[in-house]
Coordinates of C-alpha atoms in Angstrom, one line a residue:
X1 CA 97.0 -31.8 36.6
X2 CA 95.5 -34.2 38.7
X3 CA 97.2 -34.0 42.2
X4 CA 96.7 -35.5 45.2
X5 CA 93.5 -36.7 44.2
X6 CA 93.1 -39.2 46.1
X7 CA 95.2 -38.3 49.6
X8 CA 92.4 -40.4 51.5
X9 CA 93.3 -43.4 49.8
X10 CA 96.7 -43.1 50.6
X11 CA 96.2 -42.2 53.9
X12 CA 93.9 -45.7 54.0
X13 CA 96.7 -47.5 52.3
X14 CA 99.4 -47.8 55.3
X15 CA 103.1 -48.1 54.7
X16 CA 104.2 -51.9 55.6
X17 CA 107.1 -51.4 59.0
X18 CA 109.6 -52.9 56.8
X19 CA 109.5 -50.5 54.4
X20 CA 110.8 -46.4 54.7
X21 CA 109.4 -43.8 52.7
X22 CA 113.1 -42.2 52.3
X23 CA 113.5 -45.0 50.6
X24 CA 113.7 -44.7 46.8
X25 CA 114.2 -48.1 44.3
X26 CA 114.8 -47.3 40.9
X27 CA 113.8 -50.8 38.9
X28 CA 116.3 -50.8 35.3
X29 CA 116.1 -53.2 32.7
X30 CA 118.4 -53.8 29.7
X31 CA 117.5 -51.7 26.5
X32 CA 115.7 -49.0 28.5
X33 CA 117.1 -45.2 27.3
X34 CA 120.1 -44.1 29.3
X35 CA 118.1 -39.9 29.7
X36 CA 115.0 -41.3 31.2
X37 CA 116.8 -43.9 33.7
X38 CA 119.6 -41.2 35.3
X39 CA 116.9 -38.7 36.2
X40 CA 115.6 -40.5 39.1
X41 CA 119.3 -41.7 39.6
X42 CA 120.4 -37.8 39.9
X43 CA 117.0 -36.3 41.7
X44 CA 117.2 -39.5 44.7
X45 CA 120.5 -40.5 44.4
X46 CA 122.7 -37.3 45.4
X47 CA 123.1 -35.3 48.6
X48 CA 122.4 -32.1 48.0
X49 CA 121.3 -31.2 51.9
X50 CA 124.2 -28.1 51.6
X51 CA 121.3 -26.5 49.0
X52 CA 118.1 -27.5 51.5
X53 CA 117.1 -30.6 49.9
X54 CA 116.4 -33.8 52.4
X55 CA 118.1 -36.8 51.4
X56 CA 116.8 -39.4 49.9
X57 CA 118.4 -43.5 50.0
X58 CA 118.7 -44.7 46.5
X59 CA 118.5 -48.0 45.7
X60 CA 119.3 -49.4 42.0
X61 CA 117.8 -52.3 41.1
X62 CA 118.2 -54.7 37.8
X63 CA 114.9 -55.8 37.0
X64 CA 116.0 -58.8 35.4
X65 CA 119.5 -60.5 35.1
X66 CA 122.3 -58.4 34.3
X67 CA 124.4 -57.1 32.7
X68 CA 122.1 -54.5 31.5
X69 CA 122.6 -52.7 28.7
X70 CA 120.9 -49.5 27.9
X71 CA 121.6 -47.1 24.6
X72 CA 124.3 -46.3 22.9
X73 CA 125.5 -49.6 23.7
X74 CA 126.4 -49.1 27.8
X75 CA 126.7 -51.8 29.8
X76 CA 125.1 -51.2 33.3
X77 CA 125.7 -53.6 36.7
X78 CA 122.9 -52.7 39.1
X79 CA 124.1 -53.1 42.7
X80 CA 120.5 -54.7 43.8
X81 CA 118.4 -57.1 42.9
X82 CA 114.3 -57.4 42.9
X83 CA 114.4 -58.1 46.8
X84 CA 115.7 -54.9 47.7
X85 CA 112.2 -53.5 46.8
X86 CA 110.8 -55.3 49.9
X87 CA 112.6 -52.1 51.9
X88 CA 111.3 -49.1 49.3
X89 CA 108.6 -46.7 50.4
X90 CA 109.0 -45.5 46.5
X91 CA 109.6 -47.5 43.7
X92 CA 110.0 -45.5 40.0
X93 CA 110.3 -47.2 36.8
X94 CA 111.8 -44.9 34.6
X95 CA 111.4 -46.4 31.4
X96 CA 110.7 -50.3 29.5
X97 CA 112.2 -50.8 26.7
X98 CA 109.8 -51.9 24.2
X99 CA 105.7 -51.1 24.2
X100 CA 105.3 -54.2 22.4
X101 CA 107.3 -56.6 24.7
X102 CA 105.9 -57.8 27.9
X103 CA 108.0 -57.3 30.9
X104 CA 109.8 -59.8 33.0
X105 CA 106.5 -61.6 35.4
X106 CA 109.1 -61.4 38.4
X107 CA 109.4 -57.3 38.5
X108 CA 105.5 -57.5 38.2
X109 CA 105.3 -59.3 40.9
X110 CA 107.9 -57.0 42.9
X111 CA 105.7 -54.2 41.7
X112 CA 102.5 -55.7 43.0
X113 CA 103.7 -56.3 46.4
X114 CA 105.2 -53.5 46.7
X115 CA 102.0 -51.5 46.1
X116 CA 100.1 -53.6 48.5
X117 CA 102.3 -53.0 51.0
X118 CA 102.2 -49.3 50.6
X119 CA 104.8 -47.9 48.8
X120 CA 103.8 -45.3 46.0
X121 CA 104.5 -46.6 42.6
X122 CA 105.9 -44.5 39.6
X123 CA 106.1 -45.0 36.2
X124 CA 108.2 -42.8 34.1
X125 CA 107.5 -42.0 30.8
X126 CA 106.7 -45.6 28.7
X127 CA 107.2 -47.4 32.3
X128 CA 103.4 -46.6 32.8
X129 CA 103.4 -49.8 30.4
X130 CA 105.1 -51.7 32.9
X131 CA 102.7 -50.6 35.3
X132 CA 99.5 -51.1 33.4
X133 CA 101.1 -54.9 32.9
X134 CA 101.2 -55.2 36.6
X135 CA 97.6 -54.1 36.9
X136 CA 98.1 -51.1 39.1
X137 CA 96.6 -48.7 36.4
X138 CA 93.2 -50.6 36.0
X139 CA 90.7 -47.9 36.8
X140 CA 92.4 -44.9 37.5
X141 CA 94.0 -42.1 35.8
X142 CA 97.7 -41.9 33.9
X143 CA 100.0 -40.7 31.3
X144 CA 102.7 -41.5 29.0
X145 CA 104.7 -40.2 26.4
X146 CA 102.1 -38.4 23.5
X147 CA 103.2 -40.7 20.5
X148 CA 102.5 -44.0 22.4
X149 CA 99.0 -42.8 24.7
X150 CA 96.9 -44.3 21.3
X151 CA 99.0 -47.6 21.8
X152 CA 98.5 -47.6 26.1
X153 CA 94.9 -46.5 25.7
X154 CA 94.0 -49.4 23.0
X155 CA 96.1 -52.2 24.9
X156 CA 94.6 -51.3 28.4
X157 CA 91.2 -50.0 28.1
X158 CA 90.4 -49.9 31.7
X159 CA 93.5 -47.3 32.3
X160 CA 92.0 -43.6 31.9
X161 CA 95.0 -42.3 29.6
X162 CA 95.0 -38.8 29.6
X163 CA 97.8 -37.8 27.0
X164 CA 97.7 -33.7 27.7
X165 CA 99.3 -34.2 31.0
X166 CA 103.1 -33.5 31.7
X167 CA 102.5 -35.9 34.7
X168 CA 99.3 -37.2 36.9
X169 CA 99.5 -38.3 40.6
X170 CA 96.9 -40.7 41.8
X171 CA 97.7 -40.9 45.4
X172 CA 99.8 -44.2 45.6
X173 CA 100.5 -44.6 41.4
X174 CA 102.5 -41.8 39.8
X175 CA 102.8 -42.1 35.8
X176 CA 104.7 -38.8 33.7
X177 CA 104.9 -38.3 29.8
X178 CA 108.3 -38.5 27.7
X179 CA 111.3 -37.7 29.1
X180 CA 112.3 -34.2 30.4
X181 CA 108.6 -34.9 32.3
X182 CA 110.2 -37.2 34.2
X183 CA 111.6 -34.7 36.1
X184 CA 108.8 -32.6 36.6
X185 CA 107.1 -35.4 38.5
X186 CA 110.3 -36.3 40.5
X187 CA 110.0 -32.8 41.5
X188 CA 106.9 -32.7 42.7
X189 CA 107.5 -35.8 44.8
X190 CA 110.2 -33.8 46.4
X191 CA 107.3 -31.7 46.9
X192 CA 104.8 -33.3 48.4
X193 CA 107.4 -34.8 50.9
X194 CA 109.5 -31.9 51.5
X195 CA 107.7 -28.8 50.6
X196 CA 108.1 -26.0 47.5
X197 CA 111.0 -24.7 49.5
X198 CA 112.6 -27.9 49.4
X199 CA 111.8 -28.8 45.5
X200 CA 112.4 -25.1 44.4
X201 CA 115.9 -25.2 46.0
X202 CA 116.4 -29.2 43.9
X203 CA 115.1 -27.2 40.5
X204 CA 118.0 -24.4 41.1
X205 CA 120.8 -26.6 41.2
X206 CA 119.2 -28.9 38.3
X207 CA 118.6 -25.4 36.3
X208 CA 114.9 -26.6 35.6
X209 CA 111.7 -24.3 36.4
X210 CA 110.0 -25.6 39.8
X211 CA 106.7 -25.7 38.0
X212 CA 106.2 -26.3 34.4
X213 CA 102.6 -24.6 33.6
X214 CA 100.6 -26.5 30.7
X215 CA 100.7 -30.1 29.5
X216 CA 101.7 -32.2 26.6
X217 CA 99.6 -30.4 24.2
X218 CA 102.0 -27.8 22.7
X219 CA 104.3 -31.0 21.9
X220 CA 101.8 -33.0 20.2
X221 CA 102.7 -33.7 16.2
X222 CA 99.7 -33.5 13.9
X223 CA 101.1 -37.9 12.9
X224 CA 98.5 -40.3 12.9
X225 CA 99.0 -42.7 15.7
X226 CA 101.6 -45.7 15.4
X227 CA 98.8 -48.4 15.2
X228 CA 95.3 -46.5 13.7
X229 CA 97.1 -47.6 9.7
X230 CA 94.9 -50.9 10.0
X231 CA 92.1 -49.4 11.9
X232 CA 88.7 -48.9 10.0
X233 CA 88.6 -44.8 11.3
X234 CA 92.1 -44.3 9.8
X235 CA 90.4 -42.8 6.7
X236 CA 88.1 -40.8 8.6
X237 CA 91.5 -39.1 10.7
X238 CA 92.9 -38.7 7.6
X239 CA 90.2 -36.8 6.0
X240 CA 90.1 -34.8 9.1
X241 CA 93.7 -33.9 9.1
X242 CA 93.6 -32.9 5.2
X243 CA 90.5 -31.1 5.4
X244 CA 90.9 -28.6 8.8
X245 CA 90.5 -25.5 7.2
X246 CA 86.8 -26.4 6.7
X247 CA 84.2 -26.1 9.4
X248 CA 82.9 -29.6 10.2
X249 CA 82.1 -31.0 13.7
X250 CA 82.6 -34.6 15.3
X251 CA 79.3 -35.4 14.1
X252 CA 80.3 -34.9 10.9
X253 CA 83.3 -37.3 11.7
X254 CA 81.1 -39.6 13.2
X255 CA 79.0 -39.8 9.6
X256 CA 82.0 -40.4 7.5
X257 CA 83.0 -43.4 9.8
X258 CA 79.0 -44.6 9.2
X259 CA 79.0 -44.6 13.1
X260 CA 76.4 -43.1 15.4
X261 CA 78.3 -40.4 17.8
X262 CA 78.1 -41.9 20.9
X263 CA 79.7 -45.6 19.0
X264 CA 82.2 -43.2 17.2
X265 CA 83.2 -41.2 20.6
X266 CA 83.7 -44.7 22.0
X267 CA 85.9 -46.0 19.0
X268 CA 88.1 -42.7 18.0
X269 CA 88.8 -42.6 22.5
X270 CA 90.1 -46.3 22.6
X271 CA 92.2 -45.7 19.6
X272 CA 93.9 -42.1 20.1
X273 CA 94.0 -41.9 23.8
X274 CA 91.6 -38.5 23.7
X275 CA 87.9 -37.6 22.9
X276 CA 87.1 -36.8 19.2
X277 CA 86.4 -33.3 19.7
X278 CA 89.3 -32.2 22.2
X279 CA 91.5 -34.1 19.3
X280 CA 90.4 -31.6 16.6
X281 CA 90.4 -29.0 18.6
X282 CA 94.5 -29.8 19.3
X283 CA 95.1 -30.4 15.8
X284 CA 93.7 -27.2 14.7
X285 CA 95.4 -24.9 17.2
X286 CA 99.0 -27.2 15.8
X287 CA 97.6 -25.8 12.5
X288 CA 97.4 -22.8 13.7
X289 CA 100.6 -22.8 15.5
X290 CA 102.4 -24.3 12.2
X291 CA 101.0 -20.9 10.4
X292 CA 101.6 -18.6 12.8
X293 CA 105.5 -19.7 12.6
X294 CA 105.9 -19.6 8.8
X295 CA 103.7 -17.7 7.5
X296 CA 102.3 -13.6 8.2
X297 CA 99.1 -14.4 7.8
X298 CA 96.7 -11.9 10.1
X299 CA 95.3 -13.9 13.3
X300 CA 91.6 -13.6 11.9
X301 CA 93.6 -15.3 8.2
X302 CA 95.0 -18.3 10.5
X303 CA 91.8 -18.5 12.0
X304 CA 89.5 -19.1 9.0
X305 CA 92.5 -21.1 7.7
X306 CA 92.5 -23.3 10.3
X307 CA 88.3 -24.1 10.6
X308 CA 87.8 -22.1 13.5
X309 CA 84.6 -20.0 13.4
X310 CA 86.0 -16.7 14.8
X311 CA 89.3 -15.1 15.7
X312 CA 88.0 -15.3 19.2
X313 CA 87.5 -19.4 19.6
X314 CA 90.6 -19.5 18.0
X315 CA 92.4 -17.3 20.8
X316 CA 90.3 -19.2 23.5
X317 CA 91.7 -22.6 22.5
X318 CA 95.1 -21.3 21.4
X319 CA 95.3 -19.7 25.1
X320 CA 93.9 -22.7 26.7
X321 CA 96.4 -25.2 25.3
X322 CA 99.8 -23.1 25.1
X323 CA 99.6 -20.7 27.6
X324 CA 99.9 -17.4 25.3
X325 CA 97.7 -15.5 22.6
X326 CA 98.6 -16.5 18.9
X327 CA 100.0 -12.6 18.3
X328 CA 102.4 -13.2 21.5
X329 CA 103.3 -16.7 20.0
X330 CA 104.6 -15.6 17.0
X331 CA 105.7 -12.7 18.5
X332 CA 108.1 -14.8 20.7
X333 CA 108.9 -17.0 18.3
X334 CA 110.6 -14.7 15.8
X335 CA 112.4 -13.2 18.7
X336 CA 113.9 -16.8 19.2
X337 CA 114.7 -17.5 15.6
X338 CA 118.3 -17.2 14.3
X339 CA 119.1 -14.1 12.7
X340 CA 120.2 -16.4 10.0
X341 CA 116.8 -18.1 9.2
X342 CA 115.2 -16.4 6.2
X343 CA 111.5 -15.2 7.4
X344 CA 109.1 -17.8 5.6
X345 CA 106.3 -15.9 3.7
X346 CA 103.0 -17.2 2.6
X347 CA 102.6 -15.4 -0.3
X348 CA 105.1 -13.8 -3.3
X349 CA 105.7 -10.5 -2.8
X350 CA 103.1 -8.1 -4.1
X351 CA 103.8 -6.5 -7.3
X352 CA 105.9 -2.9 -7.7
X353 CA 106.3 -3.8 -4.2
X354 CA 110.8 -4.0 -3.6
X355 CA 112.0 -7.4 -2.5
X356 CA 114.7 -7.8 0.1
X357 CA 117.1 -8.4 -2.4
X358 CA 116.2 -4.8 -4.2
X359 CA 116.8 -2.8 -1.2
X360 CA 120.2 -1.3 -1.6
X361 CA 120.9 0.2 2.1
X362 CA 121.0 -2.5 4.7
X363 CA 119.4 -0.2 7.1
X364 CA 116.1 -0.8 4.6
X365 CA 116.5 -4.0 5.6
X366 CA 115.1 -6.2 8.7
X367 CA 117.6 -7.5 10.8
X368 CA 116.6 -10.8 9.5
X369 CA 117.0 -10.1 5.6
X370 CA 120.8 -8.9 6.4
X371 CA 124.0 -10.8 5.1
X372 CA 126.0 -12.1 8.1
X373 CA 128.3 -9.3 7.9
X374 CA 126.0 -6.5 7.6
X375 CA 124.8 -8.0 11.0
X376 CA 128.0 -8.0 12.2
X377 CA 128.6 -4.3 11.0
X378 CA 125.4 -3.4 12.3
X379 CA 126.0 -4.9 16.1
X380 CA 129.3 -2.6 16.2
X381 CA 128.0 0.6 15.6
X382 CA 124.2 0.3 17.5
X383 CA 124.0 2.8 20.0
X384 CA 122.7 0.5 22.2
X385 CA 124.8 -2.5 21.6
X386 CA 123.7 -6.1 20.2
X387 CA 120.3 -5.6 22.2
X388 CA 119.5 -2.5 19.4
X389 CA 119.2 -5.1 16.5
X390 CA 117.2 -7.8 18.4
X391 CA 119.2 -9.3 20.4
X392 CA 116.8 -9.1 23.8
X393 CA 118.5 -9.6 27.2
X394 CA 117.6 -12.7 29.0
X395 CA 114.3 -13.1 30.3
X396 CA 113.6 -13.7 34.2
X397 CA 112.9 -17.7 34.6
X398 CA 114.8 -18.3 31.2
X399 CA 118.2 -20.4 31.2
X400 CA 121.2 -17.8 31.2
X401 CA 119.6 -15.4 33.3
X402 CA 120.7 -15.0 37.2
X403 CA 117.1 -14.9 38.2
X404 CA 116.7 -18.3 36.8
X405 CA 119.7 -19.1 38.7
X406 CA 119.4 -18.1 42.1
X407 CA 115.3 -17.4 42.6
X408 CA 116.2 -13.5 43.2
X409 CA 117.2 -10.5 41.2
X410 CA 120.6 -9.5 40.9
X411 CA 121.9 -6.2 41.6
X412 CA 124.1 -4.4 39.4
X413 CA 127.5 -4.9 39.4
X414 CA 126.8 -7.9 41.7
X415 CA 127.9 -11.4 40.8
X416 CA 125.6 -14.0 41.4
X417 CA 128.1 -17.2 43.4
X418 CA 127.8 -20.4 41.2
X419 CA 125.6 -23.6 42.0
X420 CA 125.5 -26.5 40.7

């Protein structure tokens, strides 16, 4: 991710004496989504100094006239207006309502002077439009939620929209991508301010991992972006998306769209948010990913299927951009899958070959081709308990667990003391 990559600049870009950096405003306008707006509200806006976390003023701020009303039909009465920015050293926007609606020119303006007066500026989620509007994204770096980085990207082409990242932090402007990486970036501001010890002690009593590793990548969907239907290269994505089990290259992208490489590289960037050829690359290792869920294809099989020219570039990229070999992945995912969800094949069974269904004993069946009750049955006479028919023990760093919990293992027979 890009961090602190430009500390000099902040350093250059002095806090105005009227304003504290303890000081967090958290700008709300009507229609923005209830998740994205309470997680700044609960990361700044409760004392939690009994678990080691320095406190933080919260200031709530209507961005335009009240009463604001957010989903689900909630009425919200922000207890400040636009002038209590003047005394923020932090100012998060944790979501606008609509990409397509401009927002209101006096939060702009709040925004703007705020910046210029020192206070680091963070978007949240599809408030790195809001930001963009207020020219504070011109020429530098940012995120947003996956499905709307083609719509940001083609609307402010001076804004380096990177839509892999969970969050980027430019010194002074802070953007994330959708929702739960909202808190990942409110974390690491707890970070930089306060140190790990301090942010890993906020992530324990929000039951959240300090660090999430990776970026948006493993949550991209294989759609075509919300505006490319009337673009000229919508055919050409198309194409690419029905066809990735072949072998072609950008270029050969770039010769279906009639467009020299560098021209096409240009065009397919300002309308997806991403280069041409880290875009195929993602949508083959979803392929991949898709087939290695619900299907038992051999790794080699998914590759070819999936245009790749080896087994190995296919576990480079697969590594690369979800954190875990394609045999662990699937490995891992069947382990999560309910003992109820029938095993998706890719082929019909193989002639002479006994289907599930022929096997009379249930123990010549997989846990996963049992009835309920033979399950059940199953559970209560295993040596070794539920764990004996698949049901694994939490992991450490996995919600249920007490190491998740508390940062340390647990002893046996010890109970860990709640938190919350």
């Amino acid at each position: 991710m890009s961090q602190d990559s430009t500390a000099a600049t902040e350093a250059a870009r002095k806090l105005s004496g009227r304003r504290r950096r303890e000081i967090v405003a958290v700008l709300l306008f009507s229609g923005g989504p209830i998740f994205e707006s309470s997680i700044p509200l609960s990361v700044f806006g409760i004392d939690r100094q009994d678990a080691g976390v320095p406190r933080y003023r919260l200031l709530v701020c209507a961005g335009e006239d009240g009463p604001l009303r957010t989903t689900g039909g909630l009425e919200l009465t922000a207890p400040y207006g636009l002038e209590a920015i003047a005394r923020a050293g932090t100012v998060v926007v944790p979501a606008w309502r609509s990409i397509t609606s401009p927002p209101p020119p006096d939060a702009l303006d709040a925004l703007r002077r705020a910046h210029e007066e020192g206070a680091r500026i963070v978007g949240l989620c599809t408030g790195a439009f809001v930001l963009a509007a207020a020219g504070l994204l011109d020429g530098r770096p940012a995120t947003t939620h996956w499905m709307y980085a083609p719509t940001l990207a083609k609307r402010y082409p001076s804004v380096h929209v990177d839509p892999r990242e969970l969050f980027v932090d430019d010194g002074d402007v802070l953007t994330s991508a959708g929702t739960a990486a909202g808190i990942d970036l409110c974390l690491h501001i707890v970070r930089t301010d306060h140190g790990s010890e301090a942010a890993g002690a906020l992530a324990r009593r929000l039951v959240v991992p300090p660090r999430r590793s990776g970026g948006q990548e493993r949550y991209l969907d294989r759609s075509l972006p919300e505006e490319i239907g009337a673009d000229p290269l919508a055919e050409v994505v198309a194409w690419a998306l029905e066809h990735l089990h072949e072998q072609f290259d950008v270029e050969t992208l770039a010769a279906r769209a009639y467009m020299s490489r560098r021209t096409f590289d240009r065009r397919f960037r300002s309308l997806t948010g991403s280069a041409p050829l880290q875009w195929l690359i993602t949508q083959r290792v979803l392929q991949a990913q898709r087939l290695l869920e619900t299907s038992d294809y051999s790794v080699d099989e998914v590759a070819g299927r999936c245009g790749f020219r080896s087994p190995v570039a296919l576990r480079g990229h697969f590594r690369r951009q979800l954190g875990s070999s394609p045999a662990a992945y699937r490995s891992a995912y069947r382990a999560r899958r309910p003992l109820s969800e029938p095993a998706a094949v890719a082929e019909p069974p193989v002639p002479h070959q006994r289907s599930p269904h022929e096997r009379s004993s249930p123990h010549e069946r997989s846990p996963y081709e049992r009835s309920p009750y033979e399950r059940r049955t199953a559970a209560a006479t295993a040596p070794n308990g539920p764990t004996a028919i698949g049901h694994a023990p939490p992991e450490p760093g996995k919600p249920g667990s007490d190491l998740y919990a508390s940062g340390r293992p647990v002893l046996p027979g010890q109970r860990e003391r709640p938190v919350g």
